[in-house]
Amino acid sequence: METLLKILEELHPEVDFKTEKALIDNKILDSFDIITLITEINEKFGVRIPVDEIVPENFNSAEALYKLIQRLQDEG
C-alpha cells in the first residue's frame, strides 16, 4: 500500500489519498493520471490492469485500487 500511496502522491501531492474516497467522482484524477497510474502499477507491482477493470469503482480510492492490484496479483 505504501508504494501505491507514493505513486499517487507523486501525481497529486495536495491530496490525502489515505482518506479520499471519490478520486474519479470528484475529478481529482483525470484520464492522463489514470494512464500514468496503470503504467506505474505495471512497473512496480508487475500486474497488467485489463481494460474492463478500468472503471471508477476501482480508481475512486487508494484502498479500492490496492484491492484491485492484490486481486490481479492473486489471479496471475
PDB file of N, CA and C in Angstrom:
ATOM      1  N   MET A   1       0.831  -1.204   0.000  1.00  0.00           N
ATOM      2  CA  MET A   1       0.000   0.000   0.000  1.00  0.00           C
ATOM      3  C   MET A   1       0.870   1.262   0.000  1.00  0.00           C
ATOM      4  N   GLU A   2       1.990   1.214   0.714  1.00  0.00           N
ATOM      5  CA  GLU A   2       2.860   2.395   0.779  1.00  0.00           C
ATOM      6  C   GLU A   2       3.399   2.762  -0.601  1.00  0.00           C
ATOM      7  N   THR A   3       3.739   1.750  -1.407  1.00  0.00           N
ATOM      8  CA  THR A   3       4.232   2.014  -2.760  1.00  0.00           C
ATOM      9  C   THR A   3       3.156   2.699  -3.591  1.00  0.00           C
ATOM     10  N   LEU A   4       1.922   2.213  -3.483  1.00  0.00           N
ATOM     11  CA  LEU A   4       0.814   2.811  -4.213  1.00  0.00           C
ATOM     12  C   LEU A   4       0.590   4.253  -3.758  1.00  0.00           C
ATOM     13  N   LEU A   5       0.617   4.493  -2.467  1.00  0.00           N
ATOM     14  CA  LEU A   5       0.431   5.855  -1.955  1.00  0.00           C
ATOM     15  C   LEU A   5       1.513   6.799  -2.482  1.00  0.00           C
ATOM     16  N   LYS A   6       2.745   6.304  -2.582  1.00  0.00           N
ATOM     17  CA  LYS A   6       3.831   7.133  -3.113  1.00  0.00           C
ATOM     18  C   LYS A   6       3.567   7.496  -4.570  1.00  0.00           C
ATOM     19  N   ILE A   7       3.100   6.527  -5.362  1.00  0.00           N
ATOM     20  CA  ILE A   7       2.775   6.789  -6.769  1.00  0.00           C
ATOM     21  C   ILE A   7       1.698   7.860  -6.857  1.00  0.00           C
ATOM     22  N   LEU A   8       0.642   7.702  -6.063  1.00  0.00           N
ATOM     23  CA  LEU A   8      -0.464   8.660  -6.078  1.00  0.00           C
ATOM     24  C   LEU A   8      -0.014  10.045  -5.625  1.00  0.00           C
ATOM     25  N   GLU A   9       0.793  10.090  -4.575  1.00  0.00           N
ATOM     26  CA  GLU A   9       1.250  11.375  -4.042  1.00  0.00           C
ATOM     27  C   GLU A   9       2.168  12.103  -5.011  1.00  0.00           C
ATOM     28  N   GLU A  10       2.884  11.350  -5.854  1.00  0.00           N
ATOM     29  CA  GLU A  10       3.705  11.997  -6.878  1.00  0.00           C
ATOM     30  C   GLU A  10       2.815  12.687  -7.917  1.00  0.00           C
ATOM     31  N   LEU A  11       1.649  12.112  -8.185  1.00  0.00           N
ATOM     32  CA  LEU A  11       0.711  12.709  -9.139  1.00  0.00           C
ATOM     33  C   LEU A  11       0.054  13.958  -8.563  1.00  0.00           C
ATOM     34  N   HIS A  12      -0.393  13.858  -7.310  1.00  0.00           N
ATOM     35  CA  HIS A  12      -1.127  14.961  -6.672  1.00  0.00           C
ATOM     36  C   HIS A  12      -0.724  15.064  -5.194  1.00  0.00           C
ATOM     37  N   PRO A  13       0.371  15.755  -4.899  1.00  0.00           N
ATOM     38  CA  PRO A  13       0.849  15.860  -3.510  1.00  0.00           C
ATOM     39  C   PRO A  13      -0.141  16.538  -2.567  1.00  0.00           C
ATOM     40  N   GLU A  14      -1.073  17.309  -3.119  1.00  0.00           N
ATOM     41  CA  GLU A  14      -2.015  18.061  -2.277  1.00  0.00           C
ATOM     42  C   GLU A  14      -3.188  17.222  -1.783  1.00  0.00           C
ATOM     43  N   VAL A  15      -3.329  15.992  -2.263  1.00  0.00           N
ATOM     44  CA  VAL A  15      -4.481  15.149  -1.927  1.00  0.00           C
ATOM     45  C   VAL A  15      -4.117  14.168  -0.821  1.00  0.00           C
ATOM     46  N   ASP A  16      -5.032  13.979   0.129  1.00  0.00           N
ATOM     47  CA  ASP A  16      -4.849  12.970   1.179  1.00  0.00           C
ATOM     48  C   ASP A  16      -5.446  11.651   0.670  1.00  0.00           C
ATOM     49  N   PHE A  17      -4.607  10.851   0.055  1.00  0.00           N
ATOM     50  CA  PHE A  17      -5.074   9.609  -0.563  1.00  0.00           C
ATOM     51  C   PHE A  17      -5.479   8.546   0.451  1.00  0.00           C
ATOM     52  N   LYS A  18      -5.094   8.719   1.704  1.00  0.00           N
ATOM     53  CA  LYS A  18      -5.488   7.753   2.743  1.00  0.00           C
ATOM     54  C   LYS A  18      -6.966   7.892   3.100  1.00  0.00           C
ATOM     55  N   THR A  19      -7.531   9.073   2.887  1.00  0.00           N
ATOM     56  CA  THR A  19      -8.932   9.290   3.267  1.00  0.00           C
ATOM     57  C   THR A  19      -9.861   9.573   2.089  1.00  0.00           C
ATOM     58  N   GLU A  20      -9.325  10.019   0.974  1.00  0.00           N
ATOM     59  CA  GLU A  20     -10.162  10.395  -0.176  1.00  0.00           C
ATOM     60  C   GLU A  20     -10.827   9.157  -0.783  1.00  0.00           C
ATOM     61  N   LYS A  21     -12.141   9.239  -0.982  1.00  0.00           N
ATOM     62  CA  LYS A  21     -12.915   8.094  -1.490  1.00  0.00           C
ATOM     63  C   LYS A  21     -13.600   8.379  -2.824  1.00  0.00           C
ATOM     64  N   ALA A  22     -13.324   9.542  -3.425  1.00  0.00           N
ATOM     65  CA  ALA A  22     -14.006   9.901  -4.674  1.00  0.00           C
ATOM     66  C   ALA A  22     -13.024  10.523  -5.662  1.00  0.00           C
ATOM     67  N   LEU A  23     -11.928   9.834  -5.897  1.00  0.00           N
ATOM     68  CA  LEU A  23     -10.880  10.368  -6.772  1.00  0.00           C
ATOM     69  C   LEU A  23     -11.369  10.609  -8.191  1.00  0.00           C
ATOM     70  N   ILE A  24     -12.221   9.726  -8.682  1.00  0.00           N
ATOM     71  CA  ILE A  24     -12.776   9.884 -10.027  1.00  0.00           C
ATOM     72  C   ILE A  24     -14.011  10.779  -9.966  1.00  0.00           C
ATOM     73  N   ASP A  25     -14.918  10.463  -9.052  1.00  0.00           N
ATOM     74  CA  ASP A  25     -16.177  11.210  -8.961  1.00  0.00           C
ATOM     75  C   ASP A  25     -15.954  12.708  -8.729  1.00  0.00           C
ATOM     76  N   ASN A  26     -14.928  13.045  -7.950  1.00  0.00           N
ATOM     77  CA  ASN A  26     -14.623  14.456  -7.682  1.00  0.00           C
ATOM     78  C   ASN A  26     -13.617  15.043  -8.666  1.00  0.00           C
ATOM     79  N   LYS A  27     -13.321  14.283  -9.708  1.00  0.00           N
ATOM     80  CA  LYS A  27     -12.419  14.725 -10.781  1.00  0.00           C
ATOM     81  C   LYS A  27     -11.022  15.097 -10.285  1.00  0.00           C
ATOM     82  N   ILE A  28     -10.556  14.385  -9.254  1.00  0.00           N
ATOM     83  CA  ILE A  28      -9.193  14.585  -8.763  1.00  0.00           C
ATOM     84  C   ILE A  28      -8.210  13.921  -9.732  1.00  0.00           C
ATOM     85  N   LEU A  29      -8.566  12.730 -10.185  1.00  0.00           N
ATOM     86  CA  LEU A  29      -7.761  12.032 -11.183  1.00  0.00           C
ATOM     87  C   LEU A  29      -8.410  12.202 -12.552  1.00  0.00           C
ATOM     88  N   ASP A  30      -7.593  12.570 -13.537  1.00  0.00           N
ATOM     89  CA  ASP A  30      -8.104  12.673 -14.901  1.00  0.00           C
ATOM     90  C   ASP A  30      -7.585  11.494 -15.730  1.00  0.00           C
ATOM     91  N   SER A  31      -7.916  11.476 -16.997  1.00  0.00           N
ATOM     92  CA  SER A  31      -7.551  10.340 -17.840  1.00  0.00           C
ATOM     93  C   SER A  31      -6.036  10.181 -17.953  1.00  0.00           C
ATOM     94  N   PHE A  32      -5.302  11.282 -17.999  1.00  0.00           N
ATOM     95  CA  PHE A  32      -3.848  11.198 -18.044  1.00  0.00           C
ATOM     96  C   PHE A  32      -3.302  10.564 -16.765  1.00  0.00           C
ATOM     97  N   ASP A  33      -3.868  10.952 -15.616  1.00  0.00           N
ATOM     98  CA  ASP A  33      -3.458  10.352 -14.335  1.00  0.00           C
ATOM     99  C   ASP A  33      -3.700   8.851 -14.337  1.00  0.00           C
ATOM    100  N   ILE A  34      -4.824   8.430 -14.891  1.00  0.00           N
ATOM    101  CA  ILE A  34      -5.165   7.003 -14.921  1.00  0.00           C
ATOM    102  C   ILE A  34      -4.141   6.237 -15.760  1.00  0.00           C
ATOM    103  N   ILE A  35      -3.792   6.782 -16.917  1.00  0.00           N
ATOM    104  CA  ILE A  35      -2.786   6.141 -17.772  1.00  0.00           C
ATOM    105  C   ILE A  35      -1.454   6.036 -17.038  1.00  0.00           C
ATOM    106  N   THR A  36      -1.058   7.118 -16.379  1.00  0.00           N
ATOM    107  CA  THR A  36       0.188   7.118 -15.610  1.00  0.00           C
ATOM    108  C   THR A  36       0.138   6.074 -14.503  1.00  0.00           C
ATOM    109  N   LEU A  37      -0.983   6.019 -13.790  1.00  0.00           N
ATOM    110  CA  LEU A  37      -1.150   5.037 -12.720  1.00  0.00           C
ATOM    111  C   LEU A  37      -1.030   3.608 -13.243  1.00  0.00           C
ATOM    112  N   ILE A  38      -1.698   3.324 -14.339  1.00  0.00           N
ATOM    113  CA  ILE A  38      -1.680   1.973 -14.901  1.00  0.00           C
ATOM    114  C   ILE A  38      -0.249   1.575 -15.260  1.00  0.00           C
ATOM    115  N   THR A  39       0.493   2.504 -15.842  1.00  0.00           N
ATOM    116  CA  THR A  39       1.884   2.241 -16.213  1.00  0.00           C
ATOM    117  C   THR A  39       2.742   1.998 -14.977  1.00  0.00           C
ATOM    118  N   GLU A  40       2.599   2.864 -13.975  1.00  0.00           N
ATOM    119  CA  GLU A  40       3.381   2.724 -12.734  1.00  0.00           C
ATOM    120  C   GLU A  40       3.047   1.424 -11.994  1.00  0.00           C
ATOM    121  N   ILE A  41       1.776   1.083 -11.953  1.00  0.00           N
ATOM    122  CA  ILE A  41       1.351  -0.147 -11.271  1.00  0.00           C
ATOM    123  C   ILE A  41       1.941  -1.361 -11.983  1.00  0.00           C
ATOM    124  N   ASN A  42       1.937  -1.316 -13.301  1.00  0.00           N
ATOM    125  CA  ASN A  42       2.522  -2.411 -14.072  1.00  0.00           C
ATOM    126  C   ASN A  42       4.004  -2.566 -13.725  1.00  0.00           C
ATOM    127  N   GLU A  43       4.723  -1.447 -13.661  1.00  0.00           N
ATOM    128  CA  GLU A  43       6.154  -1.477 -13.367  1.00  0.00           C
ATOM    129  C   GLU A  43       6.460  -1.890 -11.927  1.00  0.00           C
ATOM    130  N   LYS A  44       5.739  -1.309 -10.980  1.00  0.00           N
ATOM    131  CA  LYS A  44       6.059  -1.522  -9.558  1.00  0.00           C
ATOM    132  C   LYS A  44       5.478  -2.819  -8.976  1.00  0.00           C
ATOM    133  N   PHE A  45       4.292  -3.214  -9.466  1.00  0.00           N
ATOM    134  CA  PHE A  45       3.613  -4.377  -8.895  1.00  0.00           C
ATOM    135  C   PHE A  45       3.610  -5.580  -9.832  1.00  0.00           C
ATOM    136  N   GLY A  46       4.014  -5.385 -11.084  1.00  0.00           N
ATOM    137  CA  GLY A  46       4.063  -6.489 -12.035  1.00  0.00           C
ATOM    138  C   GLY A  46       2.697  -7.010 -12.442  1.00  0.00           C
ATOM    139  N   VAL A  47       1.694  -6.147 -12.440  1.00  0.00           N
ATOM    140  CA  VAL A  47       0.352  -6.562 -12.881  1.00  0.00           C
ATOM    141  C   VAL A  47      -0.108  -5.664 -14.020  1.00  0.00           C
ATOM    142  N   ARG A  48      -0.824  -6.267 -14.937  1.00  0.00           N
ATOM    143  CA  ARG A  48      -1.443  -5.517 -16.039  1.00  0.00           C
ATOM    144  C   ARG A  48      -2.924  -5.358 -15.692  1.00  0.00           C
ATOM    145  N   ILE A  49      -3.413  -4.152 -15.768  1.00  0.00           N
ATOM    146  CA  ILE A  49      -4.822  -3.896 -15.476  1.00  0.00           C
ATOM    147  C   ILE A  49      -5.601  -4.015 -16.783  1.00  0.00           C
ATOM    148  N   PRO A  50      -6.475  -5.015 -16.876  1.00  0.00           N
ATOM    149  CA  PRO A  50      -7.263  -5.183 -18.100  1.00  0.00           C
ATOM    150  C   PRO A  50      -8.218  -4.002 -18.313  1.00  0.00           C
ATOM    151  N   VAL A  51      -8.547  -3.758 -19.566  1.00  0.00           N
ATOM    152  CA  VAL A  51      -9.418  -2.633 -19.921  1.00  0.00           C
ATOM    153  C   VAL A  51     -10.740  -2.690 -19.159  1.00  0.00           C
ATOM    154  N   ASP A  52     -11.304  -3.881 -18.996  1.00  0.00           N
ATOM    155  CA  ASP A  52     -12.603  -3.983 -18.321  1.00  0.00           C
ATOM    156  C   ASP A  52     -12.528  -3.692 -16.824  1.00  0.00           C
ATOM    157  N   GLU A  53     -11.314  -3.575 -16.278  1.00  0.00           N
ATOM    158  CA  GLU A  53     -11.147  -3.221 -14.859  1.00  0.00           C
ATOM    159  C   GLU A  53     -10.924  -1.714 -14.673  1.00  0.00           C
ATOM    160  N   ILE A  54     -10.803  -0.980 -15.772  1.00  0.00           N
ATOM    161  CA  ILE A  54     -10.576   0.466 -15.687  1.00  0.00           C
ATOM    162  C   ILE A  54     -11.934   1.150 -15.580  1.00  0.00           C
ATOM    163  N   VAL A  55     -12.487   1.063 -14.373  1.00  0.00           N
ATOM    164  CA  VAL A  55     -13.803   1.631 -14.068  1.00  0.00           C
ATOM    165  C   VAL A  55     -13.674   2.489 -12.802  1.00  0.00           C
ATOM    166  N   PRO A  56     -14.552   3.470 -12.641  1.00  0.00           N
ATOM    167  CA  PRO A  56     -14.451   4.368 -11.481  1.00  0.00           C
ATOM    168  C   PRO A  56     -14.378   3.637 -10.132  1.00  0.00           C
ATOM    169  N   GLU A  57     -15.125   2.563  -9.972  1.00  0.00           N
ATOM    170  CA  GLU A  57     -15.131   1.864  -8.685  1.00  0.00           C
ATOM    171  C   GLU A  57     -13.737   1.396  -8.281  1.00  0.00           C
ATOM    172  N   ASN A  58     -12.901   1.056  -9.259  1.00  0.00           N
ATOM    173  CA  ASN A  58     -11.554   0.566  -8.958  1.00  0.00           C
ATOM    174  C   ASN A  58     -10.539   1.686  -8.754  1.00  0.00           C
ATOM    175  N   PHE A  59     -10.903   2.915  -9.116  1.00  0.00           N
ATOM    176  CA  PHE A  59      -9.958   4.025  -9.048  1.00  0.00           C
ATOM    177  C   PHE A  59     -10.420   5.168  -8.145  1.00  0.00           C
ATOM    178  N   ASN A  60     -11.548   5.017  -7.459  1.00  0.00           N
ATOM    179  CA  ASN A  60     -12.075   6.102  -6.636  1.00  0.00           C
ATOM    180  C   ASN A  60     -11.308   6.307  -5.334  1.00  0.00           C
ATOM    181  N   SER A  61     -10.569   5.294  -4.896  1.00  0.00           N
ATOM    182  CA  SER A  61      -9.776   5.441  -3.672  1.00  0.00           C
ATOM    183  C   SER A  61      -8.519   4.599  -3.771  1.00  0.00           C
ATOM    184  N   ALA A  62      -7.521   4.962  -2.985  1.00  0.00           N
ATOM    185  CA  ALA A  62      -6.290   4.172  -2.940  1.00  0.00           C
ATOM    186  C   ALA A  62      -6.607   2.755  -2.466  1.00  0.00           C
ATOM    187  N   GLU A  63      -7.526   2.640  -1.526  1.00  0.00           N
ATOM    188  CA  GLU A  63      -7.910   1.329  -0.995  1.00  0.00           C
ATOM    189  C   GLU A  63      -8.508   0.442  -2.089  1.00  0.00           C
ATOM    190  N   ALA A  64      -9.415   1.005  -2.884  1.00  0.00           N
ATOM    191  CA  ALA A  64     -10.040   0.234  -3.973  1.00  0.00           C
ATOM    192  C   ALA A  64      -9.001  -0.169  -5.010  1.00  0.00           C
ATOM    193  N   LEU A  65      -8.107   0.731  -5.313  1.00  0.00           N
ATOM    194  CA  LEU A  65      -7.062   0.445  -6.289  1.00  0.00           C
ATOM    195  C   LEU A  65      -6.115  -0.638  -5.772  1.00  0.00           C
ATOM    196  N   TYR A  66      -5.795  -0.571  -4.492  1.00  0.00           N
ATOM    197  CA  TYR A  66      -4.913  -1.580  -3.903  1.00  0.00           C
ATOM    198  C   TYR A  66      -5.582  -2.960  -3.895  1.00  0.00           C
ATOM    199  N   LYS A  67      -6.872  -2.993  -3.619  1.00  0.00           N
ATOM    200  CA  LYS A  67      -7.610  -4.264  -3.667  1.00  0.00           C
ATOM    201  C   LYS A  67      -7.575  -4.851  -5.078  1.00  0.00           C
ATOM    202  N   LEU A  68      -7.715  -3.985  -6.085  1.00  0.00           N
ATOM    203  CA  LEU A  68      -7.626  -4.438  -7.469  1.00  0.00           C
ATOM    204  C   LEU A  68      -6.254  -5.032  -7.749  1.00  0.00           C
ATOM    205  N   ILE A  69      -5.186  -4.342  -7.326  1.00  0.00           N
ATOM    206  CA  ILE A  69      -3.827  -4.830  -7.532  1.00  0.00           C
ATOM    207  C   ILE A  69      -3.649  -6.199  -6.872  1.00  0.00           C
ATOM    208  N   GLN A  70      -4.093  -6.333  -5.628  1.00  0.00           N
ATOM    209  CA  GLN A  70      -3.957  -7.597  -4.910  1.00  0.00           C
ATOM    210  C   GLN A  70      -4.716  -8.716  -5.631  1.00  0.00           C
ATOM    211  N   ARG A  71      -5.927  -8.420  -6.093  1.00  0.00           N
ATOM    212  CA  ARG A  71      -6.721  -9.420  -6.794  1.00  0.00           C
ATOM    213  C   ARG A  71      -6.028  -9.863  -8.084  1.00  0.00           C
ATOM    214  N   LEU A  72      -5.504  -8.899  -8.815  1.00  0.00           N
ATOM    215  CA  LEU A  72      -4.815  -9.230 -10.068  1.00  0.00           C
ATOM    216  C   LEU A  72      -3.527 -10.018  -9.805  1.00  0.00           C
ATOM    217  N   GLN A  73      -2.841  -9.710  -8.715  1.00  0.00           N
ATOM    218  CA  GLN A  73      -1.640 -10.474  -8.350  1.00  0.00           C
ATOM    219  C   GLN A  73      -2.021 -11.912  -7.986  1.00  0.00           C
ATOM    220  N   ASP A  74      -3.121 -12.081  -7.262  1.00  0.00           N
ATOM    221  CA  ASP A  74      -3.571 -13.415  -6.871  1.00  0.00           C
ATOM    222  C   ASP A  74      -3.981 -14.237  -8.087  1.00  0.00           C
ATOM    223  N   GLU A  75      -4.600 -13.576  -9.070  1.00  0.00           N
ATOM    224  CA  GLU A  75      -5.049 -14.273 -10.275  1.00  0.00           C
ATOM    225  C   GLU A  75      -3.876 -14.641 -11.178  1.00  0.00           C
ATOM    226  N   GLY A  76      -2.795 -13.831 -11.100  1.00  0.00           N
ATOM    227  CA  GLY A  76      -1.663 -14.027 -12.003  1.00  0.00           C
ATOM    228  C   GLY A  76      -0.805 -15.131 -11.547  1.00  0.00           C
TER     229      GLY A  76
END
